[in-house]
Coordinates of C-alpha atoms in Angstrom, one line a residue:
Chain A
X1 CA 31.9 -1.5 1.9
X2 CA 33.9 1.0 3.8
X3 CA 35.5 3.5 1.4
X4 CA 38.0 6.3 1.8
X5 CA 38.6 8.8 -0.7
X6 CA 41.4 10.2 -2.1
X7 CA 40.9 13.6 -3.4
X8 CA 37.9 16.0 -3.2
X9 CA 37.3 17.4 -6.8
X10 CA 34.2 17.2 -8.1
X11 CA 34.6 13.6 -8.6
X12 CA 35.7 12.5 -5.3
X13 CA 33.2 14.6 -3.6
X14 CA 30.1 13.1 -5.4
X15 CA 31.1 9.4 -4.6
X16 CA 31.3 10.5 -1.2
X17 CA 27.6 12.3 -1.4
X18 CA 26.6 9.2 -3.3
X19 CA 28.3 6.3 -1.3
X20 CA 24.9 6.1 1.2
X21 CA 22.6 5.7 -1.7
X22 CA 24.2 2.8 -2.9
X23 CA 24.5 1.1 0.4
X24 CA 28.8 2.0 1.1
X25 CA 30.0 3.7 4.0
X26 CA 32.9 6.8 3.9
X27 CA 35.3 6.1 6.9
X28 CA 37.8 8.8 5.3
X29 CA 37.4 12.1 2.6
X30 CA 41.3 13.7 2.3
X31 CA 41.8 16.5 -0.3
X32 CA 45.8 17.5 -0.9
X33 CA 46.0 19.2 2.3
X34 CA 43.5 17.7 4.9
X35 CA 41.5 14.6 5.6
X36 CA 38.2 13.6 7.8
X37 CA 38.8 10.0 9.1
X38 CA 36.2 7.5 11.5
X39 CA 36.2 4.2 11.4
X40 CA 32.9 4.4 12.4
X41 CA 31.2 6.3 9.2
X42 CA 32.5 9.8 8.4
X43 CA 29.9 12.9 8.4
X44 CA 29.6 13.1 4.5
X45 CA 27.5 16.6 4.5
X46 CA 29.7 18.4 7.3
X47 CA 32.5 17.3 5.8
X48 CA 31.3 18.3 2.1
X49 CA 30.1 21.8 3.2
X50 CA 33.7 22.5 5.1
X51 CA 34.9 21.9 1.4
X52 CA 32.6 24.1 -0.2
X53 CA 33.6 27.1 2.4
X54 CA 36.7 26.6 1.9
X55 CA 37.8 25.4 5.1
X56 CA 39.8 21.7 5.0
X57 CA 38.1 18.5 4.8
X58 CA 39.3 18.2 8.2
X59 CA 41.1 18.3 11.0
X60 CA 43.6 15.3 9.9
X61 CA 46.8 15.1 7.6
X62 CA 45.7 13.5 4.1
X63 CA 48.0 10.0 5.2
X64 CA 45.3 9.2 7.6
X65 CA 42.8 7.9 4.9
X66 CA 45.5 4.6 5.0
X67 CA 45.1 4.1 8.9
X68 CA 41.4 3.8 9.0
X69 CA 39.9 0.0 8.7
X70 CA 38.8 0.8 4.8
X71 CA 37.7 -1.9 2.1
X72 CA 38.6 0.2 -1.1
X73 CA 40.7 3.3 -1.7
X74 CA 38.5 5.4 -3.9
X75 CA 41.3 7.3 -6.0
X76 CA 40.1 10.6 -7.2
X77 CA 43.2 13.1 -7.4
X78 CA 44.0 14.9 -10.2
X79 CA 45.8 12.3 -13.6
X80 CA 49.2 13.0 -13.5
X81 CA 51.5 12.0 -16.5
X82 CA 54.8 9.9 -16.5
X83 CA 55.3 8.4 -13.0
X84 CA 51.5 9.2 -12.7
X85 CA 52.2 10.1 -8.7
X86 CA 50.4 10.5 -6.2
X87 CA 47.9 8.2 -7.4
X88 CA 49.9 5.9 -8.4
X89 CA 52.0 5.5 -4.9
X90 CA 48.2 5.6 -3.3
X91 CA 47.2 2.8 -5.3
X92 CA 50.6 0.8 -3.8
X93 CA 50.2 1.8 -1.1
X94 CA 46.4 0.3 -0.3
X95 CA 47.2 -2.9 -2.5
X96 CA 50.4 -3.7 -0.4
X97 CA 48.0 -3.6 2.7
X98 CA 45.6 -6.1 1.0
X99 CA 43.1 -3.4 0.5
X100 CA 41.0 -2.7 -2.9
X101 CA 41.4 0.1 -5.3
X102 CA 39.0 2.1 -7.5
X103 CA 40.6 4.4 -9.5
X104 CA 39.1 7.5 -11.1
X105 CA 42.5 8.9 -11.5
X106 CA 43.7 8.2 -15.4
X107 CA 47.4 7.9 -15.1
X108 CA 48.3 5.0 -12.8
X109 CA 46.5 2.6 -15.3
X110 CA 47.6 5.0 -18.4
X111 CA 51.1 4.9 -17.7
X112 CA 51.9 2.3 -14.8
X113 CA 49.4 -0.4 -15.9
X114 CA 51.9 -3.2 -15.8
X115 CA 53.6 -2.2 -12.7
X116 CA 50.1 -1.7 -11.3
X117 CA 48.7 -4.9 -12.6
X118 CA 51.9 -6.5 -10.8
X119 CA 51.3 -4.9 -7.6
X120 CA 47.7 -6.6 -7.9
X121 CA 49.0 -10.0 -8.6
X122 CA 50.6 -9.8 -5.4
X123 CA 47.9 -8.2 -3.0
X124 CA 44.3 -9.7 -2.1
X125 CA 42.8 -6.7 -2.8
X126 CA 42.2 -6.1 -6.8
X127 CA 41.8 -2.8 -8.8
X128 CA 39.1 -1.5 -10.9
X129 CA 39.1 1.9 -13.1
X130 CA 35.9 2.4 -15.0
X131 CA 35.6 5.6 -14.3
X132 CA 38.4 6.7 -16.2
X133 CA 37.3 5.9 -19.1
X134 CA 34.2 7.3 -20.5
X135 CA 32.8 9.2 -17.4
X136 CA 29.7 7.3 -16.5
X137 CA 29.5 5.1 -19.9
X138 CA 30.0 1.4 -19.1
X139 CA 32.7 0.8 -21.4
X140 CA 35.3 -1.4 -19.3
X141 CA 32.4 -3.7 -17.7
X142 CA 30.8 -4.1 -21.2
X143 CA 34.4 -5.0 -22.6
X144 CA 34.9 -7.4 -19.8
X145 CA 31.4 -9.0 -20.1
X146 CA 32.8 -9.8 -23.7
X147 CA 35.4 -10.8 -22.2
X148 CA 39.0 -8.4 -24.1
X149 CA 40.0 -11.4 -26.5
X150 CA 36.3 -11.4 -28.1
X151 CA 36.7 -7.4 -28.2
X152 CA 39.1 -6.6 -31.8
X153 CA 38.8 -2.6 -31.6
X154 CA 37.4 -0.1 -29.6
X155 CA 36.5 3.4 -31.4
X156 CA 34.9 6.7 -30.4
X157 CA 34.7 9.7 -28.6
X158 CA 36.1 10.4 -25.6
X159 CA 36.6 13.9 -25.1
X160 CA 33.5 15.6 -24.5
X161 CA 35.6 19.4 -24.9
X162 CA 37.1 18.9 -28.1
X163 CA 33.4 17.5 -29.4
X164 CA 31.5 20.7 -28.1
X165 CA 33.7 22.7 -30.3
X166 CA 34.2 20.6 -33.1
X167 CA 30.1 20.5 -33.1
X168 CA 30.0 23.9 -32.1
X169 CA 32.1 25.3 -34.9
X170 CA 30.1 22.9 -37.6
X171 CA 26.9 24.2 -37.1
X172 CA 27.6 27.6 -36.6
X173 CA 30.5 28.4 -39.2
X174 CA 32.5 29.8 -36.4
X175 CA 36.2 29.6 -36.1
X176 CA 38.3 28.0 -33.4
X177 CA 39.1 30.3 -31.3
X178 CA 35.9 31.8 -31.1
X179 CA 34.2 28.2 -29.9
X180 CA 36.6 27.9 -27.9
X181 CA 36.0 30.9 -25.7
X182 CA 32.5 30.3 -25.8
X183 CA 33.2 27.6 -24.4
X184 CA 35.2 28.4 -21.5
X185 CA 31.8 30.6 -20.6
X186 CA 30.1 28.3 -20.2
X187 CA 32.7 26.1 -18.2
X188 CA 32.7 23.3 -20.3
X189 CA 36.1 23.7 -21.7
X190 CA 39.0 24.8 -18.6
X191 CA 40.8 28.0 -18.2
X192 CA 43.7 25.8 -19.9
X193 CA 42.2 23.4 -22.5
X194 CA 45.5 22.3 -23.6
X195 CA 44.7 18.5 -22.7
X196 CA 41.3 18.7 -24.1
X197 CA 42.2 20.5 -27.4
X198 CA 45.4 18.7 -28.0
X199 CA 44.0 15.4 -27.7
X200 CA 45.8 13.8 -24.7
X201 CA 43.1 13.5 -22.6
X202 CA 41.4 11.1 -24.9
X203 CA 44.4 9.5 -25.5
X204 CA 45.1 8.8 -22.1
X205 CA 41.4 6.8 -22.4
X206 CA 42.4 5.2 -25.6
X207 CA 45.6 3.8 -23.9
X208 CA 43.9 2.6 -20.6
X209 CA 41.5 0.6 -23.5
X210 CA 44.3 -1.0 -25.4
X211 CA 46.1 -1.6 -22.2
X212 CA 42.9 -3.7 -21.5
X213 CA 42.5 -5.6 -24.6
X214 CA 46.5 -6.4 -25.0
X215 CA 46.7 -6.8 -20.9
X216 CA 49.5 -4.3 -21.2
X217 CA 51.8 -2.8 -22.7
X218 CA 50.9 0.5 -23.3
X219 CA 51.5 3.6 -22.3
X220 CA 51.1 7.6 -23.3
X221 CA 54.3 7.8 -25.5
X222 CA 53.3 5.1 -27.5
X223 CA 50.1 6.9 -28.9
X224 CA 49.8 8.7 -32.2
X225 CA 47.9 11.5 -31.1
X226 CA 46.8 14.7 -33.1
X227 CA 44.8 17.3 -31.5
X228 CA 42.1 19.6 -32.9
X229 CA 43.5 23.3 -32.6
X230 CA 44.7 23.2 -36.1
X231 CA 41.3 22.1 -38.0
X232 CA 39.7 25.2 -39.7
X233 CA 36.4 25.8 -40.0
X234 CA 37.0 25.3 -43.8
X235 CA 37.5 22.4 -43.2
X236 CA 34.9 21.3 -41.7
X237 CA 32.8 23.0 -44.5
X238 CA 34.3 21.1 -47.0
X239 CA 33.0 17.9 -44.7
X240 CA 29.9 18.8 -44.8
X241 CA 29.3 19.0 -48.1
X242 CA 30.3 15.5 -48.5
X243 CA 27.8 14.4 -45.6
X244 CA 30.7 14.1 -43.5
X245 CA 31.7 16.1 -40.3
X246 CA 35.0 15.8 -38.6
X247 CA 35.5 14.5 -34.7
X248 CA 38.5 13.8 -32.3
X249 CA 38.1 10.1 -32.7
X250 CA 40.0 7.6 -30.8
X251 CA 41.3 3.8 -31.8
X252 CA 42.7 1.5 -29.2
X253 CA 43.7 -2.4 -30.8
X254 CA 46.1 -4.6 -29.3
X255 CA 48.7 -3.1 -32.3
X256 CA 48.1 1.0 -30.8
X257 CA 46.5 3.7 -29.6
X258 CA 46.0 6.8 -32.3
X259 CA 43.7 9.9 -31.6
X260 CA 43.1 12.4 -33.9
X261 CA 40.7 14.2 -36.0
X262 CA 38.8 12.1 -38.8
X263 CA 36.0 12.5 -41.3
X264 CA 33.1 10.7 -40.3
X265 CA 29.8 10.3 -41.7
X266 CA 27.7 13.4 -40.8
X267 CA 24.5 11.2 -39.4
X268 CA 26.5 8.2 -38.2
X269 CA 26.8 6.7 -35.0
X270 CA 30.4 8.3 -33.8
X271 CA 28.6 11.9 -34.6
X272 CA 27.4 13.0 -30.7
X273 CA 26.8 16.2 -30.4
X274 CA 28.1 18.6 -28.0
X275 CA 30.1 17.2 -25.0
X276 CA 28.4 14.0 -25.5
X277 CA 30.5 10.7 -25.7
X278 CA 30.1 7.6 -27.7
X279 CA 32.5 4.0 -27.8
X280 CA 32.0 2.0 -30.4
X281 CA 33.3 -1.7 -29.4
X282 CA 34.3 -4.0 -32.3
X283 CA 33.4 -7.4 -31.1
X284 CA 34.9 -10.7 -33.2
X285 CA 31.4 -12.3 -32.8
X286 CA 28.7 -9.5 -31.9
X287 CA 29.6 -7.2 -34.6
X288 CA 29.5 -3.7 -32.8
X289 CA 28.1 -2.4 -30.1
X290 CA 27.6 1.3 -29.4
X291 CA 27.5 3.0 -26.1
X292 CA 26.7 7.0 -25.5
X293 CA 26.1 9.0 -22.8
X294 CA 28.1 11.6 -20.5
X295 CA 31.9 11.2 -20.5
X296 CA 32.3 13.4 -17.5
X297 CA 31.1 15.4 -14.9
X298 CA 30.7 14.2 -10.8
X299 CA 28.1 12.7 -10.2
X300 CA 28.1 10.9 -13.3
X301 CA 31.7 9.8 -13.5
X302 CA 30.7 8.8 -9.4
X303 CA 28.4 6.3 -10.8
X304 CA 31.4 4.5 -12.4
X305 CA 33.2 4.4 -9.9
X306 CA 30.4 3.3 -7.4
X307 CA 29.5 0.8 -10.2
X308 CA 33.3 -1.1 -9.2
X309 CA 32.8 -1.1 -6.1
X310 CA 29.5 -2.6 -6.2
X311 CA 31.9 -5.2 -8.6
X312 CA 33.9 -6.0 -5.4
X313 CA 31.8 -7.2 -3.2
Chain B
X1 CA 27.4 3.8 -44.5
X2 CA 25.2 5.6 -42.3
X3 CA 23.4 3.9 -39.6
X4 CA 20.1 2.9 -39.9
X5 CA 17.3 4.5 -37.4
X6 CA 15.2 2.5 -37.4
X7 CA 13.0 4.3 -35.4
X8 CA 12.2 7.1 -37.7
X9 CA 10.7 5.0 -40.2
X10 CA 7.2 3.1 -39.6
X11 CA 8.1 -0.7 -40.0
X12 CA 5.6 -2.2 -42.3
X13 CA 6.4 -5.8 -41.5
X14 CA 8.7 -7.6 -39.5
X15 CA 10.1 -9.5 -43.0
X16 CA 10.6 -5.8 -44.5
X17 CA 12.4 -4.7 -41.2
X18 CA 14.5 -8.3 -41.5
X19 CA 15.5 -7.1 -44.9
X20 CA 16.9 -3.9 -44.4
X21 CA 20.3 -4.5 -43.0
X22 CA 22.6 -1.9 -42.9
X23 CA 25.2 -4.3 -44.0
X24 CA 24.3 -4.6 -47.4
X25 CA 26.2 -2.7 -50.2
X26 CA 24.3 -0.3 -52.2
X27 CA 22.9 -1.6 -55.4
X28 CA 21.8 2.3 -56.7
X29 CA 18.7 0.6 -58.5
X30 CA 21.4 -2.3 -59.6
X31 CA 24.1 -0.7 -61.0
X32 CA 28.0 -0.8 -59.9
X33 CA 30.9 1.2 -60.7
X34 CA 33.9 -0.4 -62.1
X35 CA 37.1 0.8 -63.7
X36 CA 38.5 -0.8 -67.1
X37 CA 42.3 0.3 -68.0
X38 CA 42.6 0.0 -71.6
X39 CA 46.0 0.6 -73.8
X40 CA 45.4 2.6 -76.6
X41 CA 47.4 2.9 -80.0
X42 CA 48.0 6.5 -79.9
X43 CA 46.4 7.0 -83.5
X44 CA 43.2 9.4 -84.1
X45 CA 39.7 7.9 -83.4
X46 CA 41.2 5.3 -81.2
X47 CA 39.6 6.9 -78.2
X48 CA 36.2 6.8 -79.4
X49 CA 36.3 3.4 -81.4
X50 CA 37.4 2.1 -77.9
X51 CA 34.4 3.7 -75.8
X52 CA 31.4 2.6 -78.2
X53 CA 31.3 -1.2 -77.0
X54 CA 30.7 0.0 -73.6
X55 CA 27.9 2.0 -74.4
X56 CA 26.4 -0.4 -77.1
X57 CA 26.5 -3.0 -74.2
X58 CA 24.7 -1.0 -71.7
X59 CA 27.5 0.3 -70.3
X60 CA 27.2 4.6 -68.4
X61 CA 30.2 6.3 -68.5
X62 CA 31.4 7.9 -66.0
X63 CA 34.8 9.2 -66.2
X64 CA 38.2 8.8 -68.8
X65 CA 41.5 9.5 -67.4
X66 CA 43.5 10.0 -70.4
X67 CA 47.2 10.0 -69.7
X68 CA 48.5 11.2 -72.9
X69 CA 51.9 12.0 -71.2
X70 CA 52.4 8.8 -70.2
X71 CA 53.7 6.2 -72.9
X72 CA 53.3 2.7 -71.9
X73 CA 56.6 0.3 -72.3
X74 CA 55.4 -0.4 -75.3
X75 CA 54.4 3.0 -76.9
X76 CA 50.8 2.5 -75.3
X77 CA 48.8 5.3 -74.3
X78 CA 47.2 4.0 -71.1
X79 CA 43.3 5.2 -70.6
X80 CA 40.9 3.9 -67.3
X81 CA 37.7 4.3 -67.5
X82 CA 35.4 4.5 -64.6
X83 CA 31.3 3.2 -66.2
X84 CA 28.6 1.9 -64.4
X85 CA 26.5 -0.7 -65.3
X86 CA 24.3 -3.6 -63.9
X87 CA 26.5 -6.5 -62.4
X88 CA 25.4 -9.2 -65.1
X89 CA 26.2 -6.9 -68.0
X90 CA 29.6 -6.1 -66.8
X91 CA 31.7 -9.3 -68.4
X92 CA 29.5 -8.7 -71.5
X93 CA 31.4 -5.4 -72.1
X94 CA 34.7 -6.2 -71.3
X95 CA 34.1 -9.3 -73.9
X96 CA 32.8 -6.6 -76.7
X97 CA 35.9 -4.6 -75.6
X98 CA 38.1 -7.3 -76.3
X99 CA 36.4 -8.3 -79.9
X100 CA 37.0 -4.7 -80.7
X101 CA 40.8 -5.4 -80.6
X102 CA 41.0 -3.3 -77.5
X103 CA 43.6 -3.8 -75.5
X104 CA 42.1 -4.4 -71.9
X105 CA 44.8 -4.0 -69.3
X106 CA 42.8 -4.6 -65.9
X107 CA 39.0 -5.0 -66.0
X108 CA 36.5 -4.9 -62.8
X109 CA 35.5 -3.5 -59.1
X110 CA 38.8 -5.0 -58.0
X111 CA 41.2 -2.3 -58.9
X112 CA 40.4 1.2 -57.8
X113 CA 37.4 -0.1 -56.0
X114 CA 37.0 1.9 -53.0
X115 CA 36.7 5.5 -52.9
X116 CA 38.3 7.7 -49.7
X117 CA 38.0 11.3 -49.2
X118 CA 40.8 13.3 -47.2
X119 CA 40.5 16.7 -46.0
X120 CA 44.0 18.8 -46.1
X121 CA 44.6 21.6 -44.1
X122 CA 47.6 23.8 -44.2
X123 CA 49.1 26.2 -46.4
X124 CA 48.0 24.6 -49.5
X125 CA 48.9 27.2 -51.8
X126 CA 52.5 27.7 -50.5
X127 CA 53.2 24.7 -50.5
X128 CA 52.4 23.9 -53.9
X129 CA 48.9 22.0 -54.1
X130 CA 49.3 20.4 -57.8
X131 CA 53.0 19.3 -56.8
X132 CA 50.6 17.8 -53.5
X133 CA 48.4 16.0 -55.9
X134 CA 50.6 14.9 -57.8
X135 CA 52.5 13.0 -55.0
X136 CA 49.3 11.4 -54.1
X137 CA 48.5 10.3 -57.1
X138 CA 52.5 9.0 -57.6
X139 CA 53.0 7.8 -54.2
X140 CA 49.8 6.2 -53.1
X141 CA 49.2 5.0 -56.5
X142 CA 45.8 6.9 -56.2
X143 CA 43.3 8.7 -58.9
X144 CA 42.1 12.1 -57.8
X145 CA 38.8 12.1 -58.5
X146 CA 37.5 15.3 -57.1
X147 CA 38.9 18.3 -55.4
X148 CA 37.3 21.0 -53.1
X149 CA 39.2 24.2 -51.9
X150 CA 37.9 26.3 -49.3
X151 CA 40.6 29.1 -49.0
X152 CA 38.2 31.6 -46.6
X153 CA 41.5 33.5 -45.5
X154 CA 42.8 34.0 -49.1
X155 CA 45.7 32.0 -50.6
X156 CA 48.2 33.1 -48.4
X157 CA 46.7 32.1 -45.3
X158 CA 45.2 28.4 -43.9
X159 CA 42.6 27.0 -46.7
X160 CA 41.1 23.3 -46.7
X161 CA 40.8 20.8 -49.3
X162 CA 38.7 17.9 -49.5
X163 CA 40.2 15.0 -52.1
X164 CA 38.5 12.4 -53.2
X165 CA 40.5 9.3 -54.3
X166 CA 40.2 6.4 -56.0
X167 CA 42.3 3.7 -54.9
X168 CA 43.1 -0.3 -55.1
X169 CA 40.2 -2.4 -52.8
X170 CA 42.0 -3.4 -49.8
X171 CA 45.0 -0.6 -49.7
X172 CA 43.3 2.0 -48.0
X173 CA 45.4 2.1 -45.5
X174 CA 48.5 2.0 -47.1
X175 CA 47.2 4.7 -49.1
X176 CA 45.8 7.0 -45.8
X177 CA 49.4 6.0 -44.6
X178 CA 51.0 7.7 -47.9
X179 CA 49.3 10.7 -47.3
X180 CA 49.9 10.9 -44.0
X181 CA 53.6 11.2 -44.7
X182 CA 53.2 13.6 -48.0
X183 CA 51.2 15.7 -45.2
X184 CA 54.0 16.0 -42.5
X185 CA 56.5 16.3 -45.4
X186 CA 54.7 19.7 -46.1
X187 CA 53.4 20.5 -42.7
X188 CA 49.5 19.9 -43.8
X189 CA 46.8 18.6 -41.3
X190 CA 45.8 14.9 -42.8
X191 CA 41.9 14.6 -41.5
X192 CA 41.5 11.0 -42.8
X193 CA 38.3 9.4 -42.9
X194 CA 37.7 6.6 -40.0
X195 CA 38.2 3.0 -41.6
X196 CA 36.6 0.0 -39.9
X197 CA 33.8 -0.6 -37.8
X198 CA 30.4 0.0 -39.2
X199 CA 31.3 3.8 -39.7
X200 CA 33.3 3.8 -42.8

C-alpha cells in the first residue's frame, strides 16, 4: 500500500521508518509546516534525519500529502478535543476522495465518531483506529474478532502516566507531587501532565471503546471522569493493607464511559506495574479475556497502526 | 478474587489443575458467613438467651450490632448478628432460634451478603467523619463494619479512610452510587472498588 502521513511526532515518524519492513511504501511524510511528497516512494531516512535536525520534512506545503496517488492517509497529528480538527478535516478529506484512513489521532473517532462513521458510509475507502487505543495492544481487532455485540464491557488501564505514579507512589510511600517529578525525569510523564493526571487521556480511549460496542454515540462530555491528583498516599496505604492497591481504571459499556481511580485487588489482573497497560474485555460467551503490553510509545503504537493497514488490503 | 497463576504453582495432575477454577467461591475450610436480624424484648438477659442457640448449634460468632437506640414499631430492640458456620448447619440454627421464642426478622447470606470497601479521601475531620458514617450507614442502608484512618498530615489537613461495608447482595451499586453522592456533598474523593469482571 502507498501511505502518506500526516504528522511527524514520534508516532508518525516510526510508521514511516517501519512502513518498508512490513512491505508499504511512504509516497508523502508532512509535519504542521512542511511535507516530502513522490509518488514514486519518498526517501524515508533523508527525510527522517531533516526532522531530527530540525530542518522541514521538506521542501512542500503539508496539503500536498492529498495530491499524491496514496492508498491510506496515516493520521498521526496531535488529538485535539471538541471539533477534533485538523485530523478530523484530514480524515474527510481522504475519505471524500475514496481514499483509506488509519487514524492514530484520538479525537476524530472520540468526538466525531458518528459524523466520521457517516463520512465512511459514503466513501470506498474505510477507516481503522487501533492505534488510539491501547498503544500497540490489540484491543479493537480482538473486540472485532468477537465481533462488539459478543463484547458486554471493556475494563482497564489505559494511561500508562497516571499508572507509573500510582505504582510509583505504592511501593515507595512517596507523595504525589514527588512521583510526579520523578517522573517528568525520566520523560515518561510531559512537561504538562494535565491529560495524563486528570484522566482524560484515558477517557478519550474509554470513549473510542464504547463508541465501538454501541456503534456510536459517544463522545468526551458524556464521560464520568475522575483524575488521580487528589489520591494521597494515605490512601493508597490504607489499600494495601487490605491487599488492594488503587489504579486509574477505565469502563466503556454501551450505557457509558467512567474513568477514575478504584480499589483493585493488589495481585489481580488490572494491577500492571509502571506505565504498563492492561484491557480486560468482558465477552457474553468467552468470559474475559486479558490483554497487556505497552500503551504507548513510537514504534510500538506504529505497530497498530501498520497492523490496519495490513487489515486493508 | 485474585487471579490464579497458574504458573507459579507445580500442577500435580491435569484433574487437580481442572479443579482449581478461580470461579469458585471460597469455602474457608466450609464455613459461610451469614447475618440473622433478631427483635429483642428489651428485658435483661434477652441478649444472651438469644445468642446460646447459635452457639449450641455450631454456630461462630462473629459480630452483634446492637441498636439499643433504635426501637422497633413495636417496642423491639432490633440486633443482626453476623456467625459463621458450615452451610448444612445453618437452617438448623435459625430453627433452634426460633424454638427459643426468638424473634427472627431476616435469616441468611441473602441480606448483607456482600462486603465492599471504599477508600475516602478529603478533609475527613472537617467535615465531620461520624456525621459521614452515619450517612452511609442511613442512606445506603449499609453496616460499617471496619474503619481505617490514615491522617499522615494531622487532622487538619488531607487523611484517608478505608470503610468496609456490609451491604444487601445485589445493591452494590446502588450502594457505591450513595456514597458517591455523600462524597461530592462533602467534597471527599470516593475510590470505589471495581465491580464486575473477574476482578471484584
Amino acid at each position: 500500500m502507498k501511505l502518506a502521513i500526516l504528522g511527524a511526532g514520534a508516532v508518525g515518524r516510526s510508521v514511516a521508518d517501519l512502513a518498508g519492513e512490513y512491505g508499504h511504501d511512504v509516497v508523502a511524510l508532512a509535519d504542521s509546516k512542511s511535507a516530502v511528497a513522490d509518488d514514486a516512494g519518498i526517501d524515508v531516512e533523508r527525510a527522517l534525519e531533516r526532522k531530527a535536525g530540525g530542518e522541514p520534512v521538506g521542501s512542500g506545503a503539508p496539503e500536498d500529502v492529498f495530491e499524491t496517488d496514496y492508498d491510506a492517509l496515516v493520521e498521526a497529528t496531535p488529538t485535539t478535543l471538541d471539533d477534533a480538527k485538523p485530523g478530523f478535516s484530514h480524515a474527510r478529506r481522504a475519505l471524500e476522495a475514496d481514499r483509506h484512513v488509519v487514524l492514530a489521532n484520538k479525537g476524530p473517532v472520540a468526538e466525531r465518531y458518528d459524523e466520521l462513521r457517516a463520512l465512511e458510509s459514503d466513501s470506498a475507502g474505510s477507516v481503522r483506529f487501533e492505534a488510539t487505543v491501547g498503544g500497540a495492544i490489540p484491543v479493537l481487532s480482538t473486540i472485532e474478532d468477537e465481533t462488539p455485540q459478543a463484547v458486554t464491557a471493556v475494563r482497564g488501564v489505559l494511561n500508562g502516566t497516571a499508572n507509573f505514579i500510582l505504582t510509583r507512589m505504592a511501593a515507595e510511600g512517596l507523595d504525589y507531587e514527588h512521583v510526579l517529578a520523578e517522573a517528568q525525569d525520566l520523560g515518561v510523564a510531559e512537561a504538562d501532565p494535565t491529560f495524563d493526571v486528570d484522566g482524560t487521556d484515558a477517557a478519550l480511549k474509554f470513549v473510542i471503546l464504547s463508541n465501538v460496542l454501541a456503534d456510536g454515540g459517544f463522545s468526551l462530555s458524556d464521560a464520568a471522569v475522575d483524575g488521580i491528583q487528589n489520591v494521597p498516599g494515605s490512601a493508597l496505604d490504607l489499600a494495601a493493607e487490605d491487599g488492594r492497591t488503587i489504579r486509574l481504571i477505565g469502563e466503556a459499556t454501551r450505557e457509558g464511559v467512567r474513568v477514575g481511580p478504584r480499589l483493585v485487588p493488589e495481585n489481580g489482573a488490572l494491577a500492571v506495574s509502571g506505565t504498563r497497560n492492561i484491557v480486560q474485555i468482558e465477552t457474553r460467551h468467552a468470559g474475559s479475556l486479558h490483554s497487556s503490553g505497552r500503551g504507548a510509545g513510537g514504534p510500538e503504537t506504529a505497530t497498530a497502526v501498520l497492523s490496519d493497514v495490513g487489515r486493508l488490503e | 478474587m485474585t487471579m490464579v497463576d497458574d504458573a507459579e504453582e507445580p500442577v500435580e495432575s491435569i484433574e487437580d489443575a481442572a479443579d482449581e477454577s478461580a470461579d469458585e467461591p471460597e469455602t474457608d475450610g466450609g464455613v459461610r458467613a451469614y447475618t440473622v436480624r433478631l427483635e429483642l424484648v428489651d428485658e435483661p438477659g434477652e441478649l444472651l438467651r438469644a445468642l446460646a442457640p447459635i452457639a449450641d448449634n455450631g454456630g461462630n460468632l462473629l459480630s452483634i450490632h446492637h441498636e439499643r437506640g433504635n426501637i422497633t414499631p413495636r417496642g423491639h430492640i432490633p440486633v443482626e448478628v453476623d456467625l459463621e458456620c458450615p452451610p448444612d448447619r445453618f437452617d438448623g440454627i435459625v430453627d433452634a432460634l426460633r424454638d427459643a421464642g426468638v424473634n427472627v426478622i431476616q435469616a441468611g447470606a441473602e441480606h448483607y451478603g456482600e462486603e465492599v470497601s471504599v477508600v475516602l479521601v478529603g478533609q475527613l475531620v472537617e467535615t465531620d467523619l461520624s456525621d459521614t458514617l452515619s450517612r452511609i450507614e442511613d442512606e445506603v442502608d449499609a453496616v460499617v463494619i471496619d474503619l481505617s484512618l490514615a491522617a499522615p498530615e494531622g487532622t487538619e489537613g488531607v487523611a484517608s479512610a478505608r470503610i468496609r461495608l456490609a451491604i444487601d447482595s445485589g445493591r452494590a451499586d446502588a450502594a457505591l452510587g450513595a456514597i458517591r453522592s455523600i462524597g461530592s456533598d462533602k467534597e471527599l474523593t470516593v475510590v470505589e472498588p471495581l465491580l464486575g469482571g473477574e476482578t471484584a
